Short mmCIF file of C-alpha atoms and ligand atoms in Angstrom, two decimals:
data_model
loop_
_atom_site.label_atom_id
_atom_site.label_comp_id
_atom_site.label_asym_id
_atom_site.label_seq_id
_atom_site.Cartn_x
_atom_site.Cartn_y
_atom_site.Cartn_z
CA MET P 1 0.40 0.03 -0.11
CA ARG P 2 0.82 3.98 -0.42
CA VAL P 3 0.62 6.20 1.98
CA MET P 4 1.50 9.56 2.65
CA VAL P 5 1.79 11.69 5.28
CA VAL P 6 1.74 15.46 6.07
CA GLY P 7 3.98 17.77 8.18
CA GLY P 8 7.58 17.57 8.22
CA GLY P 9 8.63 17.54 11.81
CA GLY P 10 10.65 14.54 14.78
CA ARG P 11 6.93 13.09 14.59
CA GLU P 12 6.23 12.80 10.63
CA HIS P 13 9.69 11.22 10.79
CA ALA P 14 8.88 9.17 13.28
CA ILE P 15 5.27 7.54 11.44
CA ALA P 16 6.92 7.18 8.71
CA TRP P 17 10.07 5.23 10.38
CA MET P 18 6.90 3.29 11.58
CA LEU P 19 5.06 2.08 8.24
CA ALA P 20 8.60 2.01 7.15
CA LYS P 21 9.57 -1.27 8.98
CA SER P 22 6.35 -2.70 7.71
CA PRO P 23 6.01 -5.10 4.45
CA ARG P 24 3.03 -4.07 3.48
CA VAL P 25 3.76 -0.41 3.58
CA GLN P 26 5.76 0.20 -0.25
CA LYS P 27 6.01 4.02 -0.86
CA ILE P 28 5.62 7.48 1.97
CA LEU P 29 4.54 10.64 0.71
CA CYS P 30 5.97 12.89 3.16
CA ILE P 31 4.56 16.18 2.82
CA PRO P 32 6.60 18.12 2.75
CA GLY P 33 9.30 16.05 5.51
CA ASN P 34 12.55 16.81 6.32
CA GLY P 35 16.40 15.72 6.43
CA GLY P 36 14.90 12.31 7.85
CA THR P 37 12.30 11.16 5.48
CA ALA P 38 14.60 12.44 2.37
CA THR P 39 17.18 9.18 3.46
CA LEU P 40 14.85 7.13 4.76
CA PRO P 41 14.03 3.96 2.49
CA LYS P 42 10.62 4.01 0.37
CA CYS P 43 10.07 7.04 1.64
CA GLN P 44 9.72 10.44 -0.77
CA ASN P 45 9.55 14.29 0.07
CA ILE P 46 7.17 16.14 -1.79
CA ALA P 47 8.30 19.96 -1.87
CA MET P 48 4.29 20.92 -1.74
CA ASN P 49 2.78 22.65 1.33
CA PRO P 50 0.77 20.77 4.15
CA GLN P 51 -1.66 24.04 3.85
CA ASP P 52 -2.27 23.48 0.33
CA PHE P 53 -5.50 21.08 0.44
CA ASP P 54 -6.56 21.01 -3.39
CA GLY P 55 -3.28 20.57 -4.16
CA ILE P 56 -2.86 17.28 -2.05
CA ALA P 57 -6.22 16.13 -2.71
CA ARG P 58 -5.23 15.78 -6.14
CA PHE P 59 -2.31 14.16 -5.99
CA ALA P 60 -3.07 11.46 -3.35
CA GLY P 61 -5.82 10.33 -5.39
CA VAL P 62 -3.32 10.60 -8.52
CA GLN P 63 -1.33 8.30 -6.36
CA GLY P 64 -3.79 5.72 -4.79
CA ILE P 65 -3.06 6.86 -1.36
CA SER P 66 -4.58 4.03 0.61
CA LEU P 67 -4.00 6.43 4.01
CA ILE P 68 -3.01 10.13 4.40
CA ILE P 69 -1.73 10.67 8.34
CA VAL P 70 -1.59 14.13 9.12
CA GLY P 71 0.18 15.26 11.75
CA PRO P 72 0.15 18.36 12.62
CA GLU P 73 -2.55 20.22 14.20
CA ASP P 74 -2.78 23.57 11.95
CA PRO P 75 -4.06 21.73 8.97
CA LEU P 76 -6.34 19.50 10.56
CA ALA P 77 -7.99 23.32 13.00
CA LYS P 78 -7.78 24.87 9.22
CA GLY P 79 -9.83 21.75 7.94
CA ILE P 80 -7.46 19.29 5.40
CA SER P 81 -9.79 16.22 7.24
CA ASP P 82 -13.05 17.33 5.98
CA HIS P 83 -10.87 18.85 2.88
CA LEU P 84 -9.57 14.83 2.00
CA ARG P 85 -13.27 13.20 3.07
CA GLN P 86 -15.18 14.96 1.09
CA GLN P 87 -13.09 13.55 -2.11
CA ASN P 88 -13.06 9.81 -0.54
CA LEU P 89 -10.25 10.17 0.45
CA PRO P 90 -8.64 7.59 3.28
CA VAL P 91 -7.42 10.58 6.82
CA PHE P 92 -6.15 10.29 9.39
CA GLY P 93 -7.16 13.61 11.44
CA PRO P 94 -9.49 14.45 13.11
CA THR P 95 -12.02 17.29 10.97
CA GLN P 96 -12.03 20.96 11.59
CA ALA P 97 -15.19 20.72 14.09
CA GLY P 98 -13.70 17.86 16.08
CA ALA P 99 -10.29 19.62 16.01
CA GLN P 100 -11.55 22.21 18.65
CA ILE P 101 -10.89 20.21 21.30
CA GLU P 102 -6.55 22.18 20.62
CA ALA P 103 -7.56 24.60 18.55
CA SER P 104 -10.16 26.84 21.05
CA LYS P 105 -9.08 25.82 25.62
CA SER P 106 -12.93 27.53 25.77
CA TRP P 107 -14.87 25.51 23.67
CA ALA P 108 -12.95 22.20 25.26
CA LYS P 109 -13.04 23.25 28.60
CA GLN P 110 -16.71 23.87 28.04
CA LEU P 111 -16.71 20.03 26.16
CA MET P 112 -15.23 19.02 30.31
CA ALA P 113 -17.53 20.52 31.41
CA GLN P 114 -20.50 19.14 29.73
CA ALA P 115 -19.16 15.96 30.03
CA ASN P 116 -17.96 16.25 33.81
CA VAL P 117 -14.80 16.00 32.72
CA PRO P 118 -12.50 15.79 35.67
CA THR P 119 -9.37 19.38 34.33
CA ALA P 120 -9.34 23.42 36.85
CA THR P 121 -12.06 25.00 36.93
CA ALA P 122 -11.49 28.13 34.66
CA LYS P 123 -12.95 30.96 33.46
CA THR P 124 -13.48 32.48 29.89
CA CYS P 125 -12.81 36.13 29.60
CA THR P 126 -13.26 37.66 26.81
CA THR P 127 -12.46 41.44 27.53
CA ALA P 128 -9.16 42.13 29.55
CA ALA P 129 -10.71 43.76 31.80
CA ALA P 130 -12.89 40.59 32.39
CA ALA P 131 -9.61 38.72 33.33
CA LYS P 132 -8.22 40.71 35.24
CA SER P 133 -10.80 41.52 37.93
CA TYR P 134 -10.92 37.23 38.13
CA ILE P 135 -7.11 37.05 37.92
CA GLN P 136 -7.90 39.53 41.28
CA ARG P 137 -10.78 38.36 42.83
CA GLN P 138 -8.44 34.51 42.25
CA GLY P 139 -5.46 35.23 43.44
CA ALA P 140 -2.52 33.92 42.11
CA PRO P 141 -0.04 31.00 41.37
CA ILE P 142 -2.96 30.74 38.34
CA VAL P 143 -2.70 30.26 35.11
CA VAL P 144 -3.39 32.26 31.67
CA LYS P 145 -4.28 31.06 27.92
CA ALA P 146 -4.54 32.67 24.58
CA ASP P 147 -8.40 30.32 23.39
CA GLY P 148 -6.59 29.77 19.97
CA LEU P 149 -3.39 28.37 17.94
CA ALA P 150 -0.22 29.64 19.93
CA ALA P 151 2.51 27.13 18.92
CA GLY P 152 2.95 26.87 22.21
CA LYS P 153 3.63 30.58 23.77
CA GLY P 154 -0.26 31.32 24.54
CA VAL P 155 0.05 30.03 28.23
CA VAL P 156 1.78 31.94 31.03
CA VAL P 157 1.67 30.16 34.11
CA ALA P 158 1.52 33.75 36.11
CA GLU P 159 3.40 33.36 39.79
CA THR P 160 1.95 36.17 41.16
CA VAL P 161 -1.09 38.42 40.28
CA GLU P 162 1.11 40.67 38.54
CA ALA P 163 2.54 38.82 36.32
CA ALA P 164 -1.05 37.41 35.70
CA LEU P 165 -1.73 40.61 34.66
CA LYS P 166 1.00 41.13 32.48
CA ALA P 167 0.14 38.00 30.89
CA VAL P 168 -3.34 39.13 29.74
CA ASP P 169 -2.49 42.90 28.01
CA GLU P 170 0.73 40.74 25.87
CA LEU P 171 -2.09 38.07 24.71
CA THR P 172 -4.62 40.61 23.41
CA GLN P 173 -1.88 42.91 22.57
CA GLN P 174 -0.87 39.24 20.22
CA GLY P 175 -4.40 39.83 19.52
CA PHE P 176 -5.74 37.27 21.46
CA GLU P 177 -9.54 38.15 21.67
CA LYS P 178 -10.93 35.76 24.40
CA LEU P 179 -8.42 34.55 27.11
CA VAL P 180 -8.97 31.33 29.33
CA ILE P 181 -7.94 31.78 33.63
CA GLU P 182 -8.11 28.39 34.82
CA GLU P 183 -6.68 27.43 38.23
CA PHE P 184 -3.23 25.96 38.72
CA LEU P 185 -2.57 22.18 39.18
CA GLU P 186 -0.21 20.48 41.24
CA GLY P 187 1.46 17.77 40.53
CA GLU P 188 3.36 15.47 37.57
CA GLU P 189 2.37 15.96 33.70
CA VAL P 190 2.21 12.97 31.99
CA SER P 191 0.69 12.34 27.78
CA VAL P 192 -1.36 10.15 27.15
CA PHE P 193 -3.00 9.08 23.41
CA ALA P 194 -6.02 7.16 22.93
CA LEU P 195 -6.43 6.43 18.61
CA THR P 196 -10.00 6.13 17.37
CA ASP P 197 -12.28 5.62 14.61
CA GLY P 198 -14.95 7.78 16.48
CA LYS P 199 -16.90 4.59 18.24
CA THR P 200 -14.12 3.07 20.23
CA PHE P 201 -10.52 3.89 20.98
CA ARG P 202 -7.41 2.45 22.51
CA THR P 203 -4.44 3.78 24.48
CA LEU P 204 -1.41 4.10 23.45
CA LEU P 205 1.80 3.90 26.68
CA PRO P 206 1.43 6.52 28.43
CA ALA P 207 5.00 8.74 27.93
CA GLN P 208 7.08 12.12 30.26
CA ASP P 209 8.19 15.00 28.22
CA HIS P 210 10.70 17.20 30.13
CA LYS P 211 9.14 20.48 28.25
CA ARG P 212 11.86 22.69 30.14
CA ILE P 213 15.05 24.18 28.33
CA GLY P 214 16.69 23.65 31.52
CA GLU P 215 18.47 20.73 33.58
CA GLY P 216 16.38 20.14 36.51
CA ASP P 217 12.93 20.75 34.58
CA THR P 218 14.14 25.03 34.91
CA GLY P 219 13.87 27.30 32.60
CA LYS P 220 12.11 28.24 29.49
CA ASN P 221 9.12 27.41 28.01
CA THR P 222 9.80 24.10 25.20
CA GLY P 223 7.67 22.32 22.22
CA GLY P 224 10.11 18.83 24.20
CA MET P 225 13.46 18.61 25.38
CA GLY P 226 13.05 14.90 25.89
CA VAL P 227 10.50 11.57 26.57
CA TYR P 228 10.50 9.02 27.94
CA ALA P 229 7.80 6.08 27.27
CA PRO P 230 6.68 4.60 28.96
CA ALA P 231 6.02 6.35 32.10
CA PRO P 232 5.46 4.28 35.20
CA LEU P 233 3.33 6.94 36.99
CA VAL P 234 0.39 6.13 35.21
CA THR P 235 0.14 2.93 36.39
CA PRO P 236 -3.40 0.26 35.44
CA GLU P 237 -5.09 1.17 37.73
CA LEU P 238 -4.60 5.11 36.29
CA MET P 239 -4.84 4.27 33.45
CA SER P 240 -8.04 2.15 33.44
CA ARG P 241 -9.59 5.68 35.44
CA ILE P 242 -8.00 7.01 32.60
CA GLU P 243 -9.70 5.75 30.49
CA ALA P 244 -12.80 5.79 31.97
CA GLU P 245 -13.01 9.39 33.83
CA ILE P 246 -11.60 11.87 30.75
CA ILE P 247 -12.06 8.93 27.46
CA ALA P 248 -14.47 7.94 26.89
CA PRO P 249 -16.52 10.64 28.41
CA THR P 250 -14.80 12.48 25.60
CA LEU P 251 -15.52 10.68 23.04
CA GLN P 252 -19.06 10.34 24.47
CA ALA P 253 -19.69 14.51 24.42
CA LEU P 254 -17.55 14.24 20.51
CA ARG P 255 -20.33 12.36 19.74
CA ASP P 256 -23.47 14.18 20.77
CA GLU P 257 -22.44 17.66 19.45
CA GLU P 258 -22.24 15.57 16.33
CA ILE P 259 -18.56 15.60 15.61
CA ASP P 260 -17.00 12.10 14.15
CA TYR P 261 -13.35 11.86 15.36
CA CYS P 262 -11.14 9.86 13.88
CA GLY P 263 -7.40 10.33 14.69
CA VAL P 264 -5.98 11.22 17.94
CA LEU P 265 -7.71 12.64 20.90
CA TYR P 266 -3.82 13.49 22.95
CA VAL P 267 -4.80 13.67 26.77
CA GLY P 268 -2.45 16.41 28.90
CA LEU P 269 -2.45 15.29 32.92
CA MET P 270 -1.82 16.18 35.92
CA ILE P 271 -1.26 14.00 37.84
CA THR P 272 -1.97 15.17 41.69
CA PRO P 273 -0.05 14.40 44.72
CA GLU P 274 -3.30 12.38 45.61
CA GLY P 275 -3.16 10.44 42.61
CA ASN P 276 -6.43 12.21 40.82
CA PRO P 277 -6.14 12.38 37.15
CA LYS P 278 -6.31 16.11 35.93
CA VAL P 279 -7.08 17.52 32.45
CA VAL P 280 -4.26 19.63 31.29
CA GLU P 281 -4.86 19.89 27.90
CA PHE P 282 -6.21 18.25 24.75
CA ASN P 283 -5.03 17.82 21.45
CA CYS P 284 -6.11 16.54 17.81
CA ARG P 285 -2.02 14.72 17.01
CA PHE P 286 -0.36 12.81 17.90
CA GLY P 287 2.65 14.47 21.14
CA ASP P 288 5.95 15.50 19.66
CA PRO P 289 8.39 14.45 20.64
CA GLU P 290 6.46 11.92 22.56
CA THR P 291 5.74 9.37 19.48
CA GLN P 292 9.92 9.60 19.25
CA VAL P 293 9.46 7.21 22.14
CA ILE P 294 5.77 5.19 21.87
CA LEU P 295 5.71 4.02 17.95
CA PRO P 296 9.47 2.51 18.45
CA LEU P 297 7.44 0.30 20.94
CA LEU P 298 4.65 -0.56 19.46
CA GLU P 299 4.63 -4.47 18.04
CA THR P 300 1.28 -3.87 16.34
CA PRO P 301 2.41 -2.90 12.55
CA LEU P 302 1.50 1.20 12.47
CA GLU P 303 -0.94 1.28 9.36
CA GLU P 304 -2.77 -1.80 10.54
CA VAL P 305 -4.05 0.47 13.77
CA LEU P 306 -4.25 3.50 11.62
CA LEU P 307 -6.30 2.41 9.08
CA ALA P 308 -9.02 0.26 11.68
CA CYS P 309 -9.44 4.31 12.57
CA VAL P 310 -9.72 5.34 9.31
CA LYS P 311 -12.33 2.12 8.27
CA GLY P 312 -14.22 2.66 11.82
CA LYS P 313 -13.33 -0.94 12.76
CA LEU P 314 -10.61 -0.01 15.03
CA GLU P 315 -13.72 -2.41 17.26
CA VAL P 316 -12.01 -6.19 15.52
CA LEU P 317 -8.60 -4.69 16.26
CA PRO P 318 -7.06 -7.05 18.16
CA PRO P 319 -5.19 -6.01 20.95
CA LEU P 320 -2.51 -3.73 19.73
CA GLU P 321 1.09 -5.83 21.14
CA TRP P 322 3.98 -3.63 22.93
CA LYS P 323 7.35 -4.25 23.30
CA THR P 324 8.59 -4.67 26.63
CA ASP P 325 12.20 -2.36 26.71
CA GLN P 326 11.88 1.09 28.33
CA ALA P 327 12.18 3.84 25.28
CA LEU P 328 14.48 7.49 25.86
CA CYS P 329 14.64 10.10 23.56
CA VAL P 330 16.87 13.03 24.69
CA VAL P 331 16.09 16.10 21.64
CA ALA P 332 18.97 17.67 20.72
CA ALA P 333 18.33 21.44 20.16
CA ALA P 334 19.99 25.04 18.20
CA PRO P 335 21.67 27.36 20.10
CA GLY P 336 19.64 30.17 21.26
CA TYR P 337 16.09 28.08 21.28
CA PRO P 338 13.16 28.45 22.35
CA GLU P 339 14.49 32.09 21.77
CA SER P 340 15.80 33.46 18.30
CA TYR P 341 18.07 30.06 17.11
CA THR P 342 20.28 29.92 14.37
CA LYS P 343 19.08 27.74 11.26
CA GLY P 344 21.48 26.28 8.77
CA MET P 345 24.30 24.60 10.51
CA LYS P 346 25.91 21.23 8.97
CA ILE P 347 24.99 18.05 11.00
CA GLN P 348 27.86 15.31 11.42
CA GLY P 349 27.14 11.97 12.58
CA ILE P 350 23.86 10.90 12.18
CA GLU P 351 25.44 7.36 10.77
CA GLN P 352 28.06 7.26 13.32
CA ALA P 353 24.85 7.70 16.19
CA GLY P 354 22.36 4.85 14.02
CA GLU P 355 25.84 3.02 14.26
CA LYS P 356 25.41 3.08 18.56
CA GLY P 357 22.22 1.64 18.37
CA ALA P 358 20.02 4.73 18.98
CA VAL P 359 16.99 6.51 15.71
CA VAL P 360 17.58 8.97 14.94
CA PHE P 361 14.89 11.47 14.22
CA HIS P 362 14.89 15.10 12.47
CA ALA P 363 13.07 17.72 13.99
CA GLY P 364 14.32 20.22 11.85
CA THR P 365 16.58 19.99 9.02
CA GLN P 366 17.22 19.61 5.44
CA GLN P 367 18.95 17.67 3.27
CA ARG P 368 20.83 20.84 0.96
CA GLY P 369 22.47 19.61 -1.92
CA SER P 370 24.81 16.45 -0.42
CA GLU P 371 25.04 18.12 3.90
CA LEU P 372 22.32 17.89 5.84
CA VAL P 373 21.61 21.30 7.38
CA SER P 374 19.42 22.41 10.50
CA SER P 375 16.29 24.16 9.83
CA GLY P 376 14.32 24.13 13.23
CA GLY P 377 15.21 24.97 16.89
CA ARG P 378 15.02 21.19 17.39
CA VAL P 379 16.86 19.89 15.53
CA LEU P 380 17.13 15.87 15.99
CA GLY P 381 15.49 13.05 18.97
CA VAL P 382 17.90 10.46 19.76
CA THR P 383 16.15 7.31 20.60
CA ALA P 384 17.16 4.35 22.52
CA LEU P 385 15.32 1.18 23.54
CA GLY P 386 16.50 -0.38 26.65
CA THR P 387 15.98 -3.56 29.48
CA ASP P 388 15.35 -0.40 31.63
CA PHE P 389 15.90 3.05 31.55
CA ASP P 390 19.13 3.18 32.66
CA ALA P 391 19.98 1.72 29.71
CA ALA P 392 18.17 3.46 26.63
CA ALA P 393 19.71 6.25 28.87
CA GLU P 394 22.64 5.36 28.42
CA GLN P 395 22.93 4.36 25.12
CA ALA P 396 21.16 7.49 23.88
CA TYR P 397 23.15 9.79 25.01
CA ASP P 398 26.88 7.93 23.53
CA ALA P 399 24.69 8.42 20.74
CA ILE P 400 23.70 11.39 20.50
CA ALA P 401 28.00 12.71 22.14
CA ALA P 402 28.68 11.45 18.47
CA ILE P 403 26.28 13.95 16.91
CA ASN P 404 27.47 17.56 15.79
CA PHE P 405 26.08 20.68 14.64
CA GLU P 406 27.99 24.34 16.24
CA GLY P 407 26.49 24.89 19.31
CA ILE P 408 24.11 21.61 19.87
CA TYR P 409 22.40 21.85 23.10
CA TYR P 410 20.87 19.04 25.22
CA ARG P 411 19.70 18.52 28.41
CA ARG P 412 21.84 15.01 30.57
CA ASP P 413 19.64 14.83 32.82
CA ILE P 414 16.28 13.58 30.59
CA GLY P 415 14.45 10.63 32.69
CA HIS P 416 15.72 11.62 35.95
CA ARG P 417 12.83 10.35 37.70
CA VAL P 418 13.08 7.01 36.42
CA ARG P 419 17.14 6.81 36.14
CA THR P 420 18.49 5.01 38.88
CA SER P 421 22.19 6.55 37.96
CA PRO P 422 23.00 9.94 38.42
CA ALA P 423 22.87 12.25 34.98
CA PRO P 424 26.60 12.30 33.17
CA PRO P 425 28.48 15.68 33.85
CA LYS P 426 27.27 18.23 32.14
CA THR P 427 29.21 19.28 29.70
CA GLY P 428 26.69 20.76 27.92
CA ASP P 429 26.62 24.04 30.51
CA ILE P 430 28.48 25.61 27.95
CA ALA P 431 25.91 25.66 24.78
CA GLN P 432 23.55 25.88 27.58
CA ASP P 433 25.20 29.40 28.70
CA LYS P 434 25.47 30.41 24.85
CA SER P 435 21.68 29.55 24.62
CA ALA P 436 20.69 30.65 27.36
CA GLU P 437 22.18 34.62 25.63
CA GLY P 438 20.35 34.25 22.34
CA ALA P 439 23.05 33.20 19.33
CA THR P 440 24.87 36.08 18.03
CA ALA P 441 25.50 37.12 14.32
CA ASP P 442 28.60 36.06 14.32
CA GLU P 443 27.53 32.79 15.64
CA ILE P 444 24.88 32.55 12.85
CA GLY P 445 27.69 32.90 9.96
CA GLU P 446 26.84 33.36 6.21
CA GLU P 447 23.63 30.38 5.30
CA GLY P 448 23.16 30.57 9.02
CA THR P 449 19.43 32.83 9.69
CA THR P 450 17.61 32.75 13.09
CA GLU P 451 14.00 32.24 13.40
CA THR P 452 12.17 31.46 16.80
CA GLU P 453 10.19 28.32 17.17
CA ALA P 454 7.90 27.15 19.52
P1 AMP O 501 -1.31 23.80 27.65
O1 AMP O 501 -1.23 24.50 26.25
O2 AMP O 501 -2.37 23.74 27.36
O3 AMP O 501 -0.76 22.61 27.08
O4 AMP O 501 -0.15 24.22 28.74
C1 AMP O 501 1.24 24.01 28.52
C2 AMP O 501 1.96 23.61 29.23
O5 AMP O 501 1.31 25.04 30.45
C3 AMP O 501 2.05 22.22 30.11
O6 AMP O 501 1.92 21.94 29.81
C4 AMP O 501 1.33 22.83 32.18
O7 AMP O 501 2.89 22.43 31.74
C5 AMP O 501 1.20 24.04 32.10
N1 AMP O 501 0.31 24.15 33.02
C6 AMP O 501 -0.62 25.03 31.01
N2 AMP O 501 -1.91 24.13 32.15
C7 AMP O 501 -1.98 24.57 34.17
C8 AMP O 501 -2.85 23.89 35.02
N3 AMP O 501 -3.91 24.67 35.11
N4 AMP O 501 -1.50 24.03 36.05
C9 AMP O 501 -0.07 23.67 36.33
N5 AMP O 501 0.20 24.27 35.33
C10 AMP O 501 -0.26 24.71 34.06
N1 LIG O 502 4.79 17.16 23.71
C1 LIG O 502 3.75 18.34 23.62
C2 LIG O 502 3.21 18.50 22.50
O1 LIG O 502 3.51 17.70 21.27
O2 LIG O 502 2.03 19.53 22.60
#
């Protein structure tokens, strides 16, 4: 069969990599893909914009595509699945109505209230004055969220009332008209993904990512600096509660809204100190970097599972099979990330890292002639599997040490909560200091450009 993957990050590379392992999959077309999918066997990058729905539909028709997987939230929120479904194309990813679960935090909050799903208490405010007065009444800590998609920059966890008021001003200045002001939840965060055909669902192994740029989970929020799965925090009992108290009622509420939700329901959870799961956010897609550790643990061919969703036959799919290993991924970022960062840096050592037994997923890379160069803030995700997290971490760090690009930065303590061995020496400190200052013109070099990213 021939498959199409829309997107060009680490998540899409991991999806394509899984598909490529299956003998049933003959060809994978990535729109637009990245430096990693460019060299993946059976895989071809197509220089097409993920927002070009007409072009993608035409191309998928001509190519005889049996399955289209949409990676990122942006095209989903803009209605790519509606468009492709109208042409009778088999697409894995919710419709525009379903994607609201991520694209509008106020809509998601309303749905959760309807479904009686545990989450932080919140108020949706349509003016800055209303938001500020609610914040004054509630006090701090408190969380201020923009209602729309904001590439990870729309959430401010404010320690003080002043910081929350400032966040209101900043977000309204950026043009967000609606804000959700939310109770601060204490606890540990974990990601659980449910694959669904709209009727029934299957959960994948739980993962925990490290969102902060600095070691010890400090500093600025990022798209994710590392991740591990299966997260031991989610015991089988807790997973059963998450399924019964959160996923099932949410999918029922979507059906009540007459939304035919086929795709991933990404549940971002806070496990409170009392051990109760509460929803922090929903997303309408696979998480990144979580996908880079979850999928390599899956034994069942990925296309079988996704096709079962697309065909509405998830109920009859045999139980998912998983490796018994533990997986850990370390993200290598460009200097400056998550602020403005350097692009266009030559990357070396990927092959050597692979020889050490790790899988190197490309998040922000590009093939430029014979050279591989960086094109994003998060550049690579190095994943290793082991009999335990210590073994996986050792292998991932051994592999990432073989990789080099100017100013490469990665955290040395990924998985610290689940590892028994001490973190390797902090040789990344120099790179970290540089990243804190942001890239200078000299560091950027002739070909480089700077940009910011979630
Ligand atoms: P979101 O985009 O809603 O997931 O928010 C981004 C990050 O902000 C989350 O991953 C959490 O680390 C943090 N966050 C969001 N909402 C809350 C909350 N109610 N309490 C504590 N932290 C939160
Ligand atoms: N890892 C966070 C996300 O995918 O949104």
